[in-house]
GROMACS .gro file of C-alpha atoms in nm:
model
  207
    1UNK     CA    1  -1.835  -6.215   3.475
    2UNK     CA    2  -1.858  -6.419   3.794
    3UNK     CA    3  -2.127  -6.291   4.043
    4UNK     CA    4  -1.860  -6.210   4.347
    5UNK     CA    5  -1.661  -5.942   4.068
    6UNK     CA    6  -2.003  -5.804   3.941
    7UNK     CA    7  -2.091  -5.741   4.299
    8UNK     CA    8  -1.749  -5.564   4.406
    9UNK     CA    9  -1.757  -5.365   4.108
   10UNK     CA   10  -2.122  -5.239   4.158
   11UNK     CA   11  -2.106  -4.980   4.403
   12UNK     CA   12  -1.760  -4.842   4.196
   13UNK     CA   13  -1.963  -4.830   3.887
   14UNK     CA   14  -2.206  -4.658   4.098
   15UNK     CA   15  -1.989  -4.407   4.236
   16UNK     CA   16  -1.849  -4.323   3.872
   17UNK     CA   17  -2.218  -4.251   3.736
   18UNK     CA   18  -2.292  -4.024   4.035
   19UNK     CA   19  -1.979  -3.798   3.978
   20UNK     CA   20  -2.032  -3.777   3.600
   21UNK     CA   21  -2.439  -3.610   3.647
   22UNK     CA   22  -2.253  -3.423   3.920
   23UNK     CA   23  -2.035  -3.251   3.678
   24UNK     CA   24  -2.314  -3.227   3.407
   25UNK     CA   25  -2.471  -3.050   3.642
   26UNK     CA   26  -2.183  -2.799   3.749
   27UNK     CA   27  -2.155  -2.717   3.419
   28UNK     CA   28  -2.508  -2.635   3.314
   29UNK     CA   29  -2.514  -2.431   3.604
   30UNK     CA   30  -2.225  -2.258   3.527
   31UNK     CA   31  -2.325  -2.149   3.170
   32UNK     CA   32  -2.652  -2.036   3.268
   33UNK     CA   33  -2.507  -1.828   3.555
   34UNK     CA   34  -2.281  -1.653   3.331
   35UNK     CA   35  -2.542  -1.579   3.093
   36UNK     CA   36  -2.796  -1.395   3.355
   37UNK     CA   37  -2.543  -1.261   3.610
   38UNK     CA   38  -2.395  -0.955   3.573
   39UNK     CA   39  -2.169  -1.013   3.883
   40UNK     CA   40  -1.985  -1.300   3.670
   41UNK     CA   41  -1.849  -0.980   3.399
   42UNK     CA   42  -1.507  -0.977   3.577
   43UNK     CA   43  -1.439  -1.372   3.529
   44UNK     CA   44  -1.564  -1.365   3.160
   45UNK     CA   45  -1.365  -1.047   3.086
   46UNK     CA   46  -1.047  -1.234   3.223
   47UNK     CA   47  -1.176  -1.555   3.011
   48UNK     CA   48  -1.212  -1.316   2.691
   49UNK     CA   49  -0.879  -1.144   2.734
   50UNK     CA   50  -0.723  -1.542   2.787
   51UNK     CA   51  -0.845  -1.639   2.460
   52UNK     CA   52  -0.748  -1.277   2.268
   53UNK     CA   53  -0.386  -1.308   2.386
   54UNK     CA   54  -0.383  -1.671   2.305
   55UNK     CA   55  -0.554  -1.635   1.943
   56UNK     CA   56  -0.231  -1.282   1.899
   57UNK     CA   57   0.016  -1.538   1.964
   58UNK     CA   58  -0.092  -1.825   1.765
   59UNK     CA   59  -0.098  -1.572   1.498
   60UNK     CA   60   0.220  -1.479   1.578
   61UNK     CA   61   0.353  -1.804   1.550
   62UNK     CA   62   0.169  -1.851   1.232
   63UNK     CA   63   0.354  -1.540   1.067
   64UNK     CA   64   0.705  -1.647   1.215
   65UNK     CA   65   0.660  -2.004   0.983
   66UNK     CA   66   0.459  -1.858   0.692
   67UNK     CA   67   0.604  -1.495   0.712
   68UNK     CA   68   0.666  -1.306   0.346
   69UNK     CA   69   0.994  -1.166   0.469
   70UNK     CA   70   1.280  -1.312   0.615
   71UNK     CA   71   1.592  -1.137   0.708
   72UNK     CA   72   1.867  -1.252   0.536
   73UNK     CA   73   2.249  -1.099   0.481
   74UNK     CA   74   2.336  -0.924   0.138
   75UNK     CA   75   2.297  -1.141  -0.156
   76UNK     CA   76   2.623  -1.294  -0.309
   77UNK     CA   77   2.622  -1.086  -0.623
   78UNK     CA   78   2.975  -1.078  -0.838
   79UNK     CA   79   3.183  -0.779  -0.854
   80UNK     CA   80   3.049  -0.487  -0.999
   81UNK     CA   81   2.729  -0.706  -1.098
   82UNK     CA   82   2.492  -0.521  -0.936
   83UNK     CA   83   2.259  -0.278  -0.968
   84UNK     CA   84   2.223  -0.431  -1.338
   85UNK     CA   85   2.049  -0.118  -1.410
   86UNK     CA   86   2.422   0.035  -1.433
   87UNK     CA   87   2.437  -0.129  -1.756
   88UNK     CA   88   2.068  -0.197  -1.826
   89UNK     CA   89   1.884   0.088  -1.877
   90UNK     CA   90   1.542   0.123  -1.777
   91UNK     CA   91   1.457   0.295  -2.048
   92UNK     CA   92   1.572   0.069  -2.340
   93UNK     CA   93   1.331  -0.172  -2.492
   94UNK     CA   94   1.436  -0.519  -2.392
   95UNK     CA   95   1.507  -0.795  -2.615
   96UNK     CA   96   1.315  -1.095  -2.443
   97UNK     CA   97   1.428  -1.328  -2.759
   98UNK     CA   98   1.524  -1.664  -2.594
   99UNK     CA   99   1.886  -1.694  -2.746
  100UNK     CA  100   2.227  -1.791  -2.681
  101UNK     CA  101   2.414  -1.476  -2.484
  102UNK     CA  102   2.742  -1.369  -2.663
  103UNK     CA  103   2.806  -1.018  -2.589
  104UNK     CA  104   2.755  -1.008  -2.230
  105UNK     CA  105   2.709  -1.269  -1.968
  106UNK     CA  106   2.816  -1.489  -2.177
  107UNK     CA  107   3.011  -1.680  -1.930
  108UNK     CA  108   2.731  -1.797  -1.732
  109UNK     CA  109   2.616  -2.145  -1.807
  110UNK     CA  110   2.315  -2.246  -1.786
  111UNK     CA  111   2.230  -2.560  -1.606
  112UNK     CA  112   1.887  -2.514  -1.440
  113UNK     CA  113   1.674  -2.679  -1.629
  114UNK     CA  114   1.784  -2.510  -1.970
  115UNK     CA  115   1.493  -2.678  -2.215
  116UNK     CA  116   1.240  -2.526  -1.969
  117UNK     CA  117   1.350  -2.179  -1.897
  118UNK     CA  118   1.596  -1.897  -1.947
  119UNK     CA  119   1.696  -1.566  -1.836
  120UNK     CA  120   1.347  -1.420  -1.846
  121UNK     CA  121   1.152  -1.614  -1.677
  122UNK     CA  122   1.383  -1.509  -1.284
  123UNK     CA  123   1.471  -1.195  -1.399
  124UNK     CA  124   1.243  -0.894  -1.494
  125UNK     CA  125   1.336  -0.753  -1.867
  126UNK     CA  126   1.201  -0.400  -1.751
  127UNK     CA  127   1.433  -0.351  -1.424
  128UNK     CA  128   1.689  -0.604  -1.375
  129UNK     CA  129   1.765  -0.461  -1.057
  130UNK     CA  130   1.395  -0.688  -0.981
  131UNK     CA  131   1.336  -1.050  -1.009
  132UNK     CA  132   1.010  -1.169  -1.114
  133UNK     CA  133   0.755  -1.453  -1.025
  134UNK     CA  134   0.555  -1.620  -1.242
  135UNK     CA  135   0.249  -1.399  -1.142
  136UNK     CA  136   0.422  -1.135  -1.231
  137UNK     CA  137   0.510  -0.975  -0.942
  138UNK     CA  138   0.830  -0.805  -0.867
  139UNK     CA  139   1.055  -0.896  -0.581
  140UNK     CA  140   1.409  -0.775  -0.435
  141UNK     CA  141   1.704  -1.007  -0.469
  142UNK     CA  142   1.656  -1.074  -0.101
  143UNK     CA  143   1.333  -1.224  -0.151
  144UNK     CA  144   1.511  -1.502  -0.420
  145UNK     CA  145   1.395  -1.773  -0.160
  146UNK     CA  146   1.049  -1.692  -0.265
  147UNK     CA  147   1.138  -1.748  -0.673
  148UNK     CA  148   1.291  -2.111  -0.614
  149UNK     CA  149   1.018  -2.171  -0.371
  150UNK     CA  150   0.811  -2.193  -0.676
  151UNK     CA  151   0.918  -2.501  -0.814
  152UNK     CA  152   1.112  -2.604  -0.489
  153UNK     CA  153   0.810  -2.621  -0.265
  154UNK     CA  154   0.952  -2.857   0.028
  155UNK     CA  155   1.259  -2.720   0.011
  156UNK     CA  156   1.141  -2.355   0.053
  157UNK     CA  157   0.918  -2.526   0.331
  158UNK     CA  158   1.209  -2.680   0.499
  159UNK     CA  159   1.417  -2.378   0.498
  160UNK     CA  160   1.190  -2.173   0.653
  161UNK     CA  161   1.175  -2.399   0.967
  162UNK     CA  162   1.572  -2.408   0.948
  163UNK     CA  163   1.560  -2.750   0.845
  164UNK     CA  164   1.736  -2.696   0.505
  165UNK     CA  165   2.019  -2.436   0.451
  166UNK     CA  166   2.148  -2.226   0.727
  167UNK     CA  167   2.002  -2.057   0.985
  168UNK     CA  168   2.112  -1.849   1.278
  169UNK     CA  169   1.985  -1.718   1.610
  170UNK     CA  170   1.795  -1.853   1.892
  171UNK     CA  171   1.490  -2.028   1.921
  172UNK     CA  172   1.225  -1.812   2.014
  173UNK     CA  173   1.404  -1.459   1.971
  174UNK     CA  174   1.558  -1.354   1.625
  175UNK     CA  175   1.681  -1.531   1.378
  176UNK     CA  176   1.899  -1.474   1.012
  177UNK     CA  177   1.853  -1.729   0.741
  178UNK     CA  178   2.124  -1.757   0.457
  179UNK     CA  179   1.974  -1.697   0.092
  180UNK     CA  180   1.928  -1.973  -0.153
  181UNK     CA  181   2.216  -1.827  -0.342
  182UNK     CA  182   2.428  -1.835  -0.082
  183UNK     CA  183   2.493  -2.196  -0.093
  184UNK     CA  184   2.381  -2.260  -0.462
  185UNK     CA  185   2.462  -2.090  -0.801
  186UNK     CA  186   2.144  -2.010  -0.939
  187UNK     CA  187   2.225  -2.077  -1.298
  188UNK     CA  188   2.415  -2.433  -1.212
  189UNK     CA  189   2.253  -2.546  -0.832
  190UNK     CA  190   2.379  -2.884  -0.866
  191UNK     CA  191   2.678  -2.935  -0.576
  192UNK     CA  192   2.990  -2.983  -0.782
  193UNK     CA  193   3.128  -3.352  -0.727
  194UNK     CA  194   3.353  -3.322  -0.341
  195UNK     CA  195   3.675  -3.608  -0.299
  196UNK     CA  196   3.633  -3.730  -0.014
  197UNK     CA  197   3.869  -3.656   0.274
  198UNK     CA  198   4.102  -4.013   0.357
  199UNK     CA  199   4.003  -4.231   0.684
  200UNK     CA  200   4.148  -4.152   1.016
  201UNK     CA  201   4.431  -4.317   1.119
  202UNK     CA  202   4.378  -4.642   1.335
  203UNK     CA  203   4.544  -4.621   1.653
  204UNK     CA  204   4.761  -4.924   1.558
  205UNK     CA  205   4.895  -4.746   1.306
  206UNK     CA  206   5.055  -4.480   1.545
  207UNK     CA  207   5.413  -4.481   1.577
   0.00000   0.00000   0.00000
C-alpha cells in the first residue's frame, strides 16, 4: 500500500475500531442492567412474550408441513364397496394365505409390485373397513396418503407441500388435498398410456 492511501485510510480505520468497543460496551451494559434491575421487568416481559409467540407459530408452521392429518374429500371407493365389513365379518377368522382371488375381487389386478406384496400387507385381515401400516397400526381410508408414503417417501413429501397431486385453498388459510387414490388406482398406479392430442393449426393453414 502506498504511504498517501495508508494515511487517508487511518483515521477511517480509526473511526471503525472506536464504534465497534462502543457497541461492546452498550451491550455489556445492557445485559448486566437487565440482570440487577428490577425496573427493566416490563421490557424483558415484552422480549419473553416476543419469543413465546414466535416459538407457537413456528410450531405452527411445523405441524401445517409435518401434520398427521390432512383433510381430504371422500375416498373414491366403487359402488357398494365399502364398508367391507358388509361382507367381511369381523368376527370370521381370516384367511391371510397369499393366493390368487377367485371368488371375490377377483377382477382386480394386481400391478403394484405383485412379487413383493399382496392384499395383506394395505389392508387389515381383522377389519377391512381399516388399512394397516407396516407397524401395525390401523388407519382410516382417508389417511391412505400415509400407507404409500411408506415406500413413496418424496412423493408423500411433495404432496404435502402441494407440489405433487392436487391441492386446493389459499396460501396461508385452509386448504383440501386430493387422496392418493384419487388420481391413482391403488392396485395398478401406473398412468395408462394417453394419445396425444394433434398440433394446432398454423395460421397459414386457415382458410
Amino acid at each position: 500500500m502506498r504511504q498517501r492511501d495508508f494515511t487517508r485510510s487511518a483515521p477511517l480505520a480509526a473511526l471503525l475500531l472506536s464504534a465497534a468497543v462502543g457497541c461492546s460496551a452498550a451491550m455489556a451494559g445492557s445485559g448486566s442492567g437487565s440482570g440487577s434491575s428490577s425496573g427493566s421487568g416490563s421490557g424483558s416481559g415484552t422480549a419473553k412474550g416476543s419469543a413465546s409467540g414466535t416459538a407457537k407459530n413456528s410450531a405452527r408452521a411445523i405441524a401445517a408441513v409435518s401434520g398427521d392429518v390432512y383433510p381430504v374429500p371422500k375416498p373414491p371407493f366403487s359402488k357398494g364397496i365399502f364398508p367391507c365389513t358388509e361382507c367381511h365379518d369381523t368376527s370370521d377368522t381370516p384367511n391371510t394365505k397369499r393366493r390368487v382371488l377367485s371368488d371375490q375381487h377377483e377382477k382386480i389386478k394386481l400391478h403394484h409390485g405383485p412379487r413383493e406384496r399382496w392384499c395383506f400387507d394395505c389392508h387389515n385381515p381383522n377389519n377391512r373397513d381399516k388399512l394397516r401400516l407396516a407397524s401395525g397400526r390401523l388407519i382410516s381410508f382417508t389417511e391412505s396418503y400415509k400407507l404409500c408414503g411408506q415406500c413413496h417417501g418424496p412423493k408423500l413429501r411433495d404432496w404435502r407441500v402441494g407440489v405433487h397431486g392436487k391441492r386446493t385453498g389459499s396460501w396461508r388459510g385452509r386448504k383440501r388435498y386430493l387422496l392418493c387414490a384419487h388420481c391413482h388406482n391403488p392396485h395398478s398406479p401406473r398412468f395408462k398410456p394417453i394419445k396425444p392430442m394433434p398440433p394446432p393449426v398454423r395460421t397459414k393453414d386457415i382458410r
